[in-house]
CSV table of N, CA, C and O in Angstrom, one decimal:
chain,number,residue,atom,x,y,z
A,1,MET,N,0.8,-1.2,0.0
A,1,MET,CA,0.0,0.0,0.0
A,1,MET,C,0.9,1.2,0.0
A,1,MET,O,1.9,1.3,0.6
A,2,ASN,N,0.4,2.2,-0.7
A,2,ASN,CA,1.2,3.4,-0.9
A,2,ASN,C,1.1,4.4,0.4
A,2,ASN,O,0.0,4.5,1.0
A,3,ILE,N,2.2,5.1,0.7
A,3,ILE,CA,2.2,6.0,1.8
A,3,ILE,C,1.2,7.1,1.6
A,3,ILE,O,0.5,7.6,2.5
A,4,LYS,N,1.1,7.6,0.3
A,4,LYS,CA,0.1,8.7,0.1
A,4,LYS,C,-1.3,8.3,0.3
A,4,LYS,O,-2.1,9.1,0.8
A,5,ARG,N,-1.6,7.0,0.0
A,5,ARG,CA,-3.0,6.6,0.2
A,5,ARG,C,-3.3,6.4,1.7
A,5,ARG,O,-4.4,6.7,2.2
A,6,ILE,N,-2.3,6.0,2.5
A,6,ILE,CA,-2.5,5.9,3.9
A,6,ILE,C,-2.7,7.3,4.5
A,6,ILE,O,-3.5,7.5,5.4
A,7,PHE,N,-1.9,8.3,4.1
A,7,PHE,CA,-2.0,9.6,4.6
A,7,PHE,C,-3.3,10.2,4.1
A,7,PHE,O,-4.0,10.9,4.9
A,8,GLY,N,-3.8,9.9,2.9
A,8,GLY,CA,-5.1,10.4,2.5
A,8,GLY,C,-6.2,9.8,3.3
A,8,GLY,O,-7.2,10.5,3.6
A,9,ALA,N,-6.1,8.5,3.6
A,9,ALA,CA,-7.1,7.9,4.4
A,9,ALA,C,-7.1,8.5,5.8
A,9,ALA,O,-8.2,8.7,6.4
A,10,LEU,N,-5.9,8.8,6.4
A,10,LEU,CA,-5.8,9.4,7.7
A,10,LEU,C,-6.5,10.8,7.7
A,10,LEU,O,-7.2,11.2,8.6
A,11,LEU,N,-6.2,11.6,6.7
A,11,LEU,CA,-6.8,12.9,6.6
A,11,LEU,C,-8.3,12.9,6.4
A,11,LEU,O,-9.0,13.7,7.0
A,12,THR,N,-8.8,11.9,5.7
A,12,THR,CA,-10.2,11.7,5.5
A,12,THR,C,-10.9,11.4,6.8
A,12,THR,O,-11.9,11.9,7.2
A,13,VAL,N,-10.3,10.5,7.6
A,13,VAL,CA,-10.8,10.1,8.9
A,13,VAL,C,-10.8,11.3,9.8
A,13,VAL,O,-11.8,11.5,10.5
A,14,LEU,N,-9.7,12.0,9.8
A,14,LEU,CA,-9.7,13.2,10.7
A,14,LEU,C,-10.7,14.2,10.3
A,14,LEU,O,-11.3,14.9,11.2
A,15,GLY,N,-11.0,14.4,9.0
A,15,GLY,CA,-12.0,15.3,8.5
A,15,GLY,C,-13.4,14.9,9.0
A,15,GLY,O,-14.2,15.7,9.4
A,16,ILE,N,-13.6,13.6,8.9
A,16,ILE,CA,-14.9,13.1,9.3
A,16,ILE,C,-15.1,13.3,10.8
A,16,ILE,O,-16.2,13.7,11.2
A,17,ILE,N,-14.1,13.0,11.6
A,17,ILE,CA,-14.2,13.2,13.0
A,17,ILE,C,-14.4,14.7,13.3
A,17,ILE,O,-15.3,15.1,14.2
A,18,GLY,N,-13.7,15.6,12.6
A,18,GLY,CA,-14.0,17.0,12.8
A,18,GLY,C,-15.4,17.5,12.4
A,18,GLY,O,-16.0,18.3,13.1
A,19,LEU,N,-15.9,16.9,11.4
A,19,LEU,CA,-17.3,17.3,11.0
A,19,LEU,C,-18.3,16.7,11.9
A,19,LEU,O,-19.3,17.4,12.3
A,20,ILE,N,-18.1,15.5,12.5
A,20,ILE,CA,-19.0,15.0,13.5
A,20,ILE,C,-18.9,15.8,14.7
A,20,ILE,O,-20.0,16.0,15.4
A,21,TYR,N,-17.7,16.2,15.1
A,21,TYR,CA,-17.6,17.0,16.4
A,21,TYR,C,-18.3,18.3,16.2
A,21,TYR,O,-18.9,18.9,17.1
A,22,THR,N,-18.2,18.9,15.0
A,22,THR,CA,-18.9,20.1,14.7
A,22,THR,C,-20.4,20.0,14.8
A,22,THR,O,-21.1,20.9,15.4
A,23,ALA,N,-20.9,18.9,14.3
A,23,ALA,CA,-22.4,18.6,14.5
A,23,ALA,C,-22.7,18.5,16.0
A,23,ALA,O,-23.8,18.9,16.4
A,24,TYR,N,-21.9,17.8,16.7
A,24,TYR,CA,-22.1,17.6,18.2
A,24,TYR,C,-22.1,19.0,18.9
A,24,TYR,O,-23.0,19.2,19.7
A,25,VAL,N,-21.1,19.8,18.6
A,25,VAL,CA,-21.1,21.1,19.3
A,25,VAL,C,-22.3,22.0,18.8
A,25,VAL,O,-22.9,22.7,19.6
A,26,PHE,N,-22.7,21.9,17.5
A,26,PHE,CA,-23.8,22.6,17.0
A,26,PHE,C,-25.1,22.2,17.7
A,26,PHE,O,-25.9,23.1,18.1
A,27,SER,N,-25.3,20.9,18.0
A,27,SER,CA,-26.5,20.5,18.6
A,27,SER,C,-26.6,20.8,20.1
A,27,SER,O,-27.6,20.9,20.7
A,28,ASN,N,-25.4,21.0,20.7
A,28,ASN,CA,-25.4,21.3,22.2
A,28,ASN,C,-25.0,22.7,22.5
A,28,ASN,O,-24.6,23.0,23.6
A,29,THR,N,-25.1,23.6,21.5
A,29,THR,CA,-24.7,25.0,21.7
A,29,THR,C,-25.8,25.8,22.4
A,29,THR,O,-27.0,25.5,22.2
A,30,GLY,N,-25.4,26.8,23.1
A,30,GLY,CA,-26.3,27.7,23.7
A,30,GLY,C,-26.4,29.0,22.9
A,30,GLY,O,-27.2,29.9,23.3
A,31,GLY,N,-25.7,29.1,21.9
A,31,GLY,CA,-25.8,30.3,21.0
A,31,GLY,C,-24.8,31.4,21.4
A,31,GLY,O,-24.8,32.5,20.9
A,32,ALA,N,-23.9,31.1,22.3
A,32,ALA,CA,-22.9,32.0,22.7
A,32,ALA,C,-21.8,32.3,21.6
A,32,ALA,O,-21.7,31.5,20.7
A,33,ASN,N,-21.2,33.4,21.7
A,33,ASN,CA,-20.2,33.8,20.7
A,33,ASN,C,-19.0,32.7,20.6
A,33,ASN,O,-18.5,32.4,19.6
A,34,ARG,N,-18.7,32.2,21.8
A,34,ARG,CA,-17.6,31.3,21.9
A,34,ARG,C,-18.0,30.0,21.2
A,34,ARG,O,-17.2,29.3,20.5
A,35,ASP,N,-19.2,29.6,21.3
A,35,ASP,CA,-19.7,28.3,20.6
A,35,ASP,C,-19.7,28.5,19.1
A,35,ASP,O,-19.4,27.6,18.4
A,36,LEU,N,-20.1,29.7,18.7
A,36,LEU,CA,-20.1,29.9,17.2
A,36,LEU,C,-18.7,29.9,16.6
A,36,LEU,O,-18.5,29.4,15.5
A,37,LYS,N,-17.7,30.4,17.4
A,37,LYS,CA,-16.4,30.3,16.9
A,37,LYS,C,-15.9,28.9,16.8
A,37,LYS,O,-15.2,28.5,15.9
A,38,ALA,N,-16.2,28.1,17.8
A,38,ALA,CA,-15.8,26.7,17.8
A,38,ALA,C,-16.4,25.9,16.7
A,38,ALA,O,-15.8,25.1,16.0
A,39,ILE,N,-17.7,26.2,16.4
A,39,ILE,CA,-18.4,25.6,15.3
A,39,ILE,C,-17.7,25.9,14.0
A,39,ILE,O,-17.4,25.0,13.1
A,40,ALA,N,-17.3,27.2,13.8
A,40,ALA,CA,-16.7,27.6,12.5
A,40,ALA,C,-15.3,27.0,12.4
A,40,ALA,O,-15.0,26.5,11.3
A,41,ILE,N,-14.5,27.0,13.5
A,41,ILE,CA,-13.2,26.5,13.4
A,41,ILE,C,-13.2,25.0,13.1
A,41,ILE,O,-12.5,24.5,12.2
A,42,TYR,N,-13.9,24.2,13.9
A,42,TYR,CA,-13.9,22.8,13.7
A,42,TYR,C,-14.6,22.4,12.4
A,42,TYR,O,-14.1,21.4,11.7
A,43,GLY,N,-15.6,23.1,11.9
A,43,GLY,CA,-16.2,22.8,10.7
A,43,GLY,C,-15.3,23.1,9.5
A,43,GLY,O,-15.2,22.2,8.6
A,44,ILE,N,-14.6,24.2,9.5
A,44,ILE,CA,-13.7,24.5,8.4
A,44,ILE,C,-12.5,23.6,8.4
A,44,ILE,O,-12.1,23.1,7.3
A,45,LEU,N,-11.9,23.3,9.5
A,45,LEU,CA,-10.8,22.4,9.5
A,45,LEU,C,-11.2,21.0,9.1
A,45,LEU,O,-10.5,20.3,8.4
A,46,GLY,N,-12.4,20.5,9.6
A,46,GLY,CA,-12.9,19.2,9.2
A,46,GLY,C,-13.1,19.1,7.7
A,46,GLY,O,-12.8,18.1,7.1
A,47,LEU,N,-13.7,20.2,7.2
A,47,LEU,CA,-14.0,20.2,5.7
A,47,LEU,C,-12.7,20.2,4.9
A,47,LEU,O,-12.5,19.5,3.9
A,48,ILE,N,-11.7,21.0,5.3
A,48,ILE,CA,-10.4,21.0,4.6
A,48,ILE,C,-9.7,19.6,4.7
A,48,ILE,O,-9.2,19.1,3.7
A,49,PHE,N,-9.7,19.0,5.9
A,49,PHE,CA,-9.0,17.7,6.0
A,49,PHE,C,-9.8,16.7,5.1
A,49,PHE,O,-9.1,15.9,4.5
A,50,PHE,N,-11.1,16.7,5.2
A,50,PHE,CA,-11.9,15.7,4.4
A,50,PHE,C,-11.6,15.9,2.9
A,50,PHE,O,-11.4,14.9,2.2
A,51,ILE,N,-11.7,17.1,2.4
A,51,ILE,CA,-11.5,17.3,1.0
A,51,ILE,C,-10.1,17.0,0.5
A,51,ILE,O,-9.9,16.4,-0.5
A,52,SER,N,-9.1,17.4,1.3
A,52,SER,CA,-7.7,17.1,0.9
A,52,SER,C,-7.4,15.6,1.0
A,52,SER,O,-6.7,15.1,0.2
A,53,GLY,N,-8.0,14.9,1.9
A,53,GLY,CA,-7.8,13.4,2.0
A,53,GLY,C,-8.4,12.7,0.9
A,53,GLY,O,-7.8,11.8,0.2
A,54,ILE,N,-9.7,13.1,0.5
A,54,ILE,CA,-10.3,12.5,-0.7
A,54,ILE,C,-9.5,12.8,-1.9
A,54,ILE,O,-9.3,11.9,-2.8
A,55,GLY,N,-9.1,14.0,-2.1
A,55,GLY,CA,-8.3,14.4,-3.3
A,55,GLY,C,-7.0,13.6,-3.4
A,55,GLY,O,-6.6,13.3,-4.4
A,56,LEU,N,-6.3,13.4,-2.2
A,56,LEU,CA,-5.1,12.7,-2.2
A,56,LEU,C,-5.3,11.2,-2.6
A,56,LEU,O,-4.5,10.6,-3.3
A,57,ILE,N,-6.4,10.6,-2.1
A,57,ILE,CA,-6.7,9.3,-2.5
A,57,ILE,C,-7.0,9.1,-3.9
A,57,ILE,O,-6.5,8.2,-4.6
A,58,LYS,N,-7.8,10.1,-4.5
A,58,LYS,CA,-8.1,10.0,-5.9
A,58,LYS,C,-6.9,10.3,-6.8
A,58,LYS,O,-6.8,9.6,-7.9
A,59,ALA,N,-6.0,11.1,-6.4
A,59,ALA,CA,-4.9,11.5,-7.3
A,59,ALA,C,-3.8,10.5,-7.3
A,59,ALA,O,-3.0,10.4,-8.2
A,60,THR,N,-3.7,9.6,-6.3
A,60,THR,CA,-2.7,8.6,-6.2
A,60,THR,C,-3.1,7.4,-7.0
A,60,THR,O,-4.1,6.8,-6.8
A,61,LYS,N,-2.1,7.0,-7.9
A,61,LYS,CA,-2.4,5.9,-8.8
A,61,LYS,C,-1.9,4.6,-8.1
A,61,LYS,O,-0.9,4.6,-7.4
A,62,ASP,N,-2.6,3.5,-8.4
A,62,ASP,CA,-2.2,2.2,-7.9
A,62,ASP,C,-1.1,1.7,-8.8
A,62,ASP,O,-1.2,1.7,-10.0
A,63,GLU,N,0.0,1.3,-8.2
A,63,GLU,CA,1.1,0.7,-8.9
A,63,GLU,C,1.3,-0.7,-8.3
A,63,GLU,O,1.6,-0.9,-7.1
A,64,ALA,N,1.2,-1.7,-9.2
A,64,ALA,CA,1.3,-3.1,-8.7
A,64,ALA,C,2.7,-3.6,-9.0
A,64,ALA,O,3.5,-3.1,-9.7
């Protein structure tokens, strides 16, 4: 297995975890300014990790 694919899978999993945590914080928020900042930060980072991981997996070719 290729190192790039492993790193892409790791980034994808971290992105999914970030997006799930964003949903958890969003569902338990009280509407405070601090909560909204946390939602934005975790959501953006999760989305970046997820998209870059999927892109890395797609761009890496299988070599047998």
